[in-house]
C-alpha positions as protocol buffer text, in pm:
chain_id: "A"
residue {
  index: 1
  type: UNK
  ca { x: 1589 y: -324 z: 1505 }
}
residue {
  index: 2
  type: UNK
  ca { x: 1428 y: -105 z: 1263 }
}
residue {
  index: 3
  type: UNK
  ca { x: 1026 y: -133 z: 1241 }
}
residue {
  index: 4
  type: UNK
  ca { x: 868 y: -342 z: 954 }
}
residue {
  index: 5
  type: UNK
  ca { x: 640 y: -206 z: 716 }
}
residue {
  index: 6
  type: UNK
  ca { x: 424 y: -371 z: 536 }
}
residue {
  index: 7
  type: UNK
  ca { x: 210 y: -265 z: 194 }
}
residue {
  index: 8
  type: UNK
  ca { x: -135 y: -384 z: 69 }
}
residue {
  index: 9
  type: UNK
  ca { x: -137 y: -242 z: -293 }
}
residue {
  index: 10
  type: UNK
  ca { x: -272 y: -292 z: -613 }
}
residue {
  index: 11
  type: UNK
  ca { x: -557 y: -147 z: -838 }
}
residue {
  index: 12
  type: UNK
  ca { x: -875 y: 3 z: -724 }
}
residue {
  index: 13
  type: UNK
  ca { x: -1146 y: -205 z: -553 }
}
residue {
  index: 14
  type: UNK
  ca { x: -940 y: -493 z: -461 }
}
residue {
  index: 15
  type: UNK
  ca { x: -997 y: -501 z: -90 }
}
residue {
  index: 16
  type: UNK
  ca { x: -674 y: -330 z: 9 }
}
residue {
  index: 17
  type: UNK
  ca { x: -843 y: -83 z: 295 }
}
residue {
  index: 18
  type: UNK
  ca { x: -1018 y: -393 z: 430 }
}
residue {
  index: 19
  type: UNK
  ca { x: -709 y: -621 z: 425 }
}
residue {
  index: 20
  type: UNK
  ca { x: -520 y: -326 z: 577 }
}
residue {
  index: 21
  type: UNK
  ca { x: -781 y: -302 z: 876 }
}
residue {
  index: 22
  type: UNK
  ca { x: -813 y: -693 z: 935 }
}
residue {
  index: 23
  type: UNK
  ca { x: -477 y: -740 z: 964 }
}
residue {
  index: 24
  type: UNK
  ca { x: -411 y: -428 z: 1197 }
}
residue {
  index: 25
  type: UNK
  ca { x: -681 y: -544 z: 1410 }
}
residue {
  index: 26
  type: UNK
  ca { x: -556 y: -927 z: 1406 }
}
residue {
  index: 27
  type: UNK
  ca { x: -199 y: -830 z: 1507 }
}
residue {
  index: 28
  type: UNK
  ca { x: -285 y: -521 z: 1737 }
}
residue {
  index: 29
  type: UNK
  ca { x: -90 y: -274 z: 1565 }
}
residue {
  index: 30
  type: UNK
  ca { x: -156 y: 32 z: 1350 }
}
residue {
  index: 31
  type: UNK
  ca { x: -241 y: 94 z: 986 }
}
residue {
  index: 32
  type: UNK
  ca { x: -179 y: 406 z: 765 }
}
residue {
  index: 33
  type: UNK
  ca { x: -495 y: 486 z: 568 }
}
residue {
  index: 34
  type: UNK
  ca { x: -497 y: 583 z: 216 }
}
residue {
  index: 35
  type: UNK
  ca { x: -402 y: 966 z: 208 }
}
residue {
  index: 36
  type: UNK
  ca { x: -549 y: 1059 z: -112 }
}
residue {
  index: 37
  type: UNK
  ca { x: -902 y: 915 z: -2 }
}
residue {
  index: 38
  type: UNK
  ca { x: -913 y: 1208 z: 273 }
}
residue {
  index: 39
  type: UNK
  ca { x: -727 y: 1474 z: 31 }
}
residue {
  index: 40
  type: UNK
  ca { x: -966 y: 1413 z: -248 }
}
residue {
  index: 41
  type: UNK
  ca { x: -1267 y: 1421 z: -36 }
}
residue {
  index: 42
  type: UNK
  ca { x: -1190 y: 1770 z: 107 }
}
residue {
  index: 43
  type: UNK
  ca { x: -1089 y: 1920 z: -269 }
}
residue {
  index: 44
  type: UNK
  ca { x: -1384 y: 2171 z: -373 }
}
residue {
  index: 45
  type: UNK
  ca { x: -1277 y: 2097 z: -708 }
}
residue {
  index: 46
  type: UNK
  ca { x: -1159 y: 1810 z: -947 }
}
residue {
  index: 47
  type: UNK
  ca { x: -809 y: 1701 z: -860 }
}
residue {
  index: 48
  type: UNK
  ca { x: -528 y: 1761 z: -1082 }
}
residue {
  index: 49
  type: UNK
  ca { x: -201 y: 1638 z: -1168 }
}
residue {
  index: 50
  type: UNK
  ca { x: -26 y: 1872 z: -918 }
}
residue {
  index: 51
  type: UNK
  ca { x: -210 y: 1722 z: -649 }
}
residue {
  index: 52
  type: UNK
  ca { x: -57 y: 1398 z: -701 }
}
residue {
  index: 53
  type: UNK
  ca { x: 274 y: 1507 z: -558 }
}
residue {
  index: 54
  type: UNK
  ca { x: 118 y: 1712 z: -259 }
}
residue {
  index: 55
  type: UNK
  ca { x: -54 y: 1331 z: -168 }
}
residue {
  index: 56
  type: UNK
  ca { x: 228 y: 1144 z: -236 }
}
residue {
  index: 57
  type: UNK
  ca { x: 395 y: 1374 z: 4 }
}
residue {
  index: 58
  type: UNK
  ca { x: 137 y: 1383 z: 273 }
}
residue {
  index: 59
  type: UNK
  ca { x: 141 y: 967 z: 210 }
}
residue {
  index: 60
  type: UNK
  ca { x: 492 y: 969 z: 293 }
}
residue {
  index: 61
  type: UNK
  ca { x: 507 y: 1158 z: 607 }
}
residue {
  index: 62
  type: UNK
  ca { x: 186 y: 1012 z: 728 }
}
residue {
  index: 63
  type: UNK
  ca { x: 371 y: 671 z: 688 }
}
residue {
  index: 64
  type: UNK
  ca { x: 703 y: 801 z: 857 }
}
residue {
  index: 65
  type: UNK
  ca { x: 509 y: 962 z: 1137 }
}
residue {
  index: 66
  type: UNK
  ca { x: 330 y: 655 z: 1203 }
}
residue {
  index: 67
  type: UNK
  ca { x: 642 y: 416 z: 1203 }
}
residue {
  index: 68
  type: UNK
  ca { x: 802 y: 670 z: 1468 }
}
residue {
  index: 69
  type: UNK
  ca { x: 490 y: 621 z: 1663 }
}
residue {
  index: 70
  type: UNK
  ca { x: 458 y: 246 z: 1630 }
}
residue {
  index: 71
  type: UNK
  ca { x: 587 y: -39 z: 1849 }
}
residue {
  index: 72
  type: UNK
  ca { x: 516 y: -322 z: 1610 }
}
residue {
  index: 73
  type: UNK
  ca { x: 505 y: -356 z: 1220 }
}
residue {
  index: 74
  type: UNK
  ca { x: 287 y: -123 z: 1065 }
}
residue {
  index: 75
  type: UNK
  ca { x: 39 y: -174 z: 780 }
}
residue {
  index: 76
  type: UNK
  ca { x: 29 y: 75 z: 493 }
}
residue {
  index: 77
  type: UNK
  ca { x: -319 y: 120 z: 263 }
}
residue {
  index: 78
  type: UNK
  ca { x: -107 y: 164 z: -41 }
}
residue {
  index: 79
  type: UNK
  ca { x: 192 y: 350 z: -59 }
}
residue {
  index: 80
  type: UNK
  ca { x: 382 y: 583 z: -341 }
}
residue {
  index: 81
  type: UNK
  ca { x: 365 y: 306 z: -614 }
}
residue {
  index: 82
  type: UNK
  ca { x: 18 y: 370 z: -633 }
}
residue {
  index: 83
  type: UNK
  ca { x: 72 y: 731 z: -678 }
}
residue {
  index: 84
  type: UNK
  ca { x: 366 y: 670 z: -974 }
}
residue {
  index: 85
  type: UNK
  ca { x: 133 y: 447 z: -1134 }
}
residue {
  index: 86
  type: UNK
  ca { x: -197 y: 659 z: -1131 }
}
residue {
  index: 87
  type: UNK
  ca { x: 21 y: 960 z: -1246 }
}
residue {
  index: 88
  type: UNK
  ca { x: 194 y: 781 z: -1545 }
}
residue {
  index: 89
  type: UNK
  ca { x: -190 y: 602 z: -1617 }
}
residue {
  index: 90
  type: UNK
  ca { x: -356 y: 962 z: -1607 }
}
residue {
  index: 91
  type: UNK
  ca { x: -84 y: 1208 z: -1713 }
}
residue {
  index: 92
  type: UNK
  ca { x: 190 y: 995 z: -1875 }
}
residue {
  index: 93
  type: UNK
  ca { x: 465 y: 1107 z: -1633 }
}
residue {
  index: 94
  type: UNK
  ca { x: 558 y: 1100 z: -1246 }
}
residue {
  index: 95
  type: UNK
  ca { x: 706 y: 1389 z: -1078 }
}
residue {
  index: 96
  type: UNK
  ca { x: 1062 y: 1264 z: -985 }
}
residue {
  index: 97
  type: UNK
  ca { x: 1018 y: 1338 z: -617 }
}
residue {
  index: 98
  type: UNK
  ca { x: 784 y: 1036 z: -641 }
}
residue {
  index: 99
  type: UNK
  ca { x: 1025 y: 778 z: -809 }
}
residue {
  index: 100
  type: UNK
  ca { x: 1333 y: 878 z: -608 }
}
residue {
  index: 101
  type: UNK
  ca { x: 1128 y: 810 z: -266 }
}
residue {
  index: 102
  type: UNK
  ca { x: 1036 y: 481 z: -408 }
}
residue {
  index: 103
  type: UNK
  ca { x: 1384 y: 395 z: -485 }
}
residue {
  index: 104
  type: UNK
  ca { x: 1548 y: 485 z: -162 }
}
residue {
  index: 105
  type: UNK
  ca { x: 1242 y: 383 z: 85 }
}
residue {
  index: 106
  type: UNK
  ca { x: 1145 y: 22 z: 1 }
}
residue {
  index: 107
  type: UNK
  ca { x: 898 y: -161 z: 241 }
}
residue {
  index: 108
  type: UNK
  ca { x: 932 y: -486 z: 392 }
}
residue {
  index: 109
  type: UNK
  ca { x: 684 y: -656 z: 236 }
}
residue {
  index: 110
  type: UNK
  ca { x: 404 y: -579 z: -25 }
}
residue {
  index: 111
  type: UNK
  ca { x: 84 y: -737 z: -62 }
}
residue {
  index: 112
  type: UNK
  ca { x: -15 y: -707 z: -405 }
}
residue {
  index: 113
  type: UNK
  ca { x: -423 y: -755 z: -448 }
}
residue {
  index: 114
  type: UNK
  ca { x: -577 y: -910 z: -741 }
}
residue {
  index: 115
  type: UNK
  ca { x: -872 y: -796 z: -903 }
}
residue {
  index: 116
  type: UNK
  ca { x: -1058 y: -1109 z: -861 }
}
residue {
  index: 117
  type: UNK
  ca { x: -1346 y: -972 z: -604 }
}
residue {
  index: 118
  type: UNK
  ca { x: -1655 y: -778 z: -754 }
}
residue {
  index: 119
  type: UNK
  ca { x: -1600 y: -415 z: -834 }
}
residue {
  index: 120
  type: UNK
  ca { x: -1771 y: -162 z: -599 }
}
residue {
  index: 121
  type: UNK
  ca { x: -1873 y: 159 z: -691 }
}
residue {
  index: 122
  type: UNK
  ca { x: -1692 y: 480 z: -519 }
}
residue {
  index: 123
  type: UNK
  ca { x: -1668 y: 833 z: -681 }
}
residue {
  index: 124
  type: UNK
  ca { x: -1308 y: 843 z: -605 }
}
residue {
  index: 125
  type: UNK
  ca { x: -1239 y: 493 z: -844 }
}
residue {
  index: 126
  type: UNK
  ca { x: -1207 y: 603 z: -1208 }
}
residue {
  index: 127
  type: UNK
  ca { x: -1110 y: 281 z: -1371 }
}
residue {
  index: 128
  type: UNK
  ca { x: -1375 y: -28 z: -1360 }
}
residue {
  index: 129
  type: UNK
  ca { x: -1293 y: -202 z: -1659 }
}
residue {
  index: 130
  type: UNK
  ca { x: -924 y: -176 z: -1648 }
}
residue {
  index: 131
  type: UNK
  ca { x: -846 y: -375 z: -1332 }
}
residue {
  index: 132
  type: UNK
  ca { x: -636 y: -645 z: -1477 }
}
residue {
  index: 133
  type: UNK
  ca { x: -432 y: -403 z: -1695 }
}
residue {
  index: 134
  type: UNK
  ca { x: -333 y: -173 z: -1380 }
}
residue {
  index: 135
  type: UNK
  ca { x: -253 y: -527 z: -1150 }
}
residue {
  index: 136
  type: UNK
  ca { x: -33 y: -600 z: -1449 }
}
residue {
  index: 137
  type: UNK
  ca { x: 147 y: -242 z: -1414 }
}
residue {
  index: 138
  type: UNK
  ca { x: 142 y: -295 z: -1035 }
}
residue {
  index: 139
  type: UNK
  ca { x: 320 y: -642 z: -1073 }
}
residue {
  index: 140
  type: UNK
  ca { x: 589 y: -523 z: -1331 }
}
residue {
  index: 141
  type: UNK
  ca { x: 637 y: -170 z: -1079 }
}
residue {
  index: 142
  type: UNK
  ca { x: 712 y: -389 z: -757 }
}
residue {
  index: 143
  type: UNK
  ca { x: 926 y: -651 z: -965 }
}
residue {
  index: 144
  type: UNK
  ca { x: 1141 y: -369 z: -1155 }
}
residue {
  index: 145
  type: UNK
  ca { x: 1162 y: -187 z: -798 }
}
residue {
  index: 146
  type: UNK
  ca { x: 1296 y: -534 z: -690 }
}
residue {
  index: 147
  type: UNK
  ca { x: 1050 y: -553 z: -396 }
}
residue {
  index: 148
  type: UNK
  ca { x: 971 y: -828 z: -207 }
}
residue {
  index: 149
  type: UNK
  ca { x: 628 y: -898 z: -260 }
}
residue {
  index: 150
  type: UNK
  ca { x: 313 y: -1134 z: -263 }
}
residue {
  index: 151
  type: UNK
  ca { x: 23 y: -1221 z: -441 }
}
residue {
  index: 152
  type: UNK
  ca { x: -295 y: -1215 z: -256 }
}
residue {
  index: 153
  type: UNK
  ca { x: -643 y: -1319 z: -382 }
}
residue {
  index: 154
  type: UNK
  ca { x: -955 y: -1498 z: -267 }
}
residue {
  index: 155
  type: UNK
  ca { x: -1227 y: -1388 z: -136 }
}
residue {
  index: 156
  type: UNK
  ca { x: -1303 y: -1254 z: 233 }
}
residue {
  index: 157
  type: UNK
  ca { x: -1156 y: -1505 z: 472 }
}
residue {
  index: 158
  type: UNK
  ca { x: -951 y: -1695 z: 211 }
}
residue {
  index: 159
  type: UNK
  ca { x: -792 y: -1333 z: 115 }
}
residue {
  index: 160
  type: UNK
  ca { x: -724 y: -1270 z: 493 }
}
residue {
  index: 161
  type: UNK
  ca { x: -613 y: -1618 z: 558 }
}
residue {
  index: 162
  type: UNK
  ca { x: -329 y: -1630 z: 280 }
}
residue {
  index: 163
  type: UNK
  ca { x: -217 y: -1250 z: 412 }
}
residue {
  index: 164
  type: UNK
  ca { x: -217 y: -1400 z: 762 }
}
residue {
  index: 165
  type: UNK
  ca { x: 31 y: -1672 z: 629 }
}
residue {
  index: 166
  type: UNK
  ca { x: 265 y: -1400 z: 472 }
}
residue {
  index: 167
  type: UNK
  ca { x: 270 y: -1170 z: 720 }
}
residue {
  index: 168
  type: UNK
  ca { x: 287 y: -1388 z: 1044 }
}
residue {
  index: 169
  type: UNK
  ca { x: 663 y: -1399 z: 1028 }
}
residue {
  index: 170
  type: UNK
  ca { x: 690 y: -1007 z: 1051 }
}
residue {
  index: 171
  type: UNK
  ca { x: 566 y: -1034 z: 1419 }
}
residue {
  index: 172
  type: UNK
  ca { x: 759 y: -1271 z: 1553 }
}
residue {
  index: 173
  type: UNK
  ca { x: 1004 y: -1144 z: 1821 }
}
residue {
  index: 174
  type: UNK
  ca { x: 1322 y: -1374 z: 1830 }
}
residue {
  index: 175
  type: UNK
  ca { x: 1398 y: -1477 z: 2162 }
}
residue {
  index: 176
  type: UNK
  ca { x: 1744 y: -1441 z: 2284 }
}
residue {
  index: 177
  type: UNK
  ca { x: 1874 y: -1734 z: 2550 }
}
residue {
  index: 178
  type: UNK
  ca { x: 2052 y: -1589 z: 2851 }
}
residue {
  index: 179
  type: UNK
  ca { x: 2428 y: -1677 z: 2831 }
}
residue {
  index: 180
  type: UNK
  ca { x: 2510 y: -1557 z: 3159 }
}
residue {
  index: 181
  type: UNK
  ca { x: 2601 y: -1795 z: 3451 }
}
């Protein structure tokens, strides 16, 4: 059986990291943090377009390593669709490596977080007034990639409760009857 991967995605400041940590804690499994955060924090300069490919490869490699080590489904705090949308929004294009990996490495479920929670400042966030526009880009991308995605909305416990309802089936292990006599 191939291990399941569940992506928490969406625009900035929509609770992705919080939700990924909550879900991983609830199901006693692992989650992959957003690679871009650590990468950008370590830069001694503003990021540039070429950094996005490095970030994408780091995110992809980290995801794959974590899945190989895990025994249960893994939650991903964002994935390559974030970098694709980020690149297209900021630079008007996306590196072909990113688009190819998106096509050839789909995840099992995407939780698309709606921008219905208050914006929280973070020096890495760039679009406080464009979350609805970005949300529509995410929905379009996930639709075009023919992914299995659901919309997640609501504040705090409601958001988590809604996510749990969609994620729960991925943690059921089928029991096989013993037919030996």
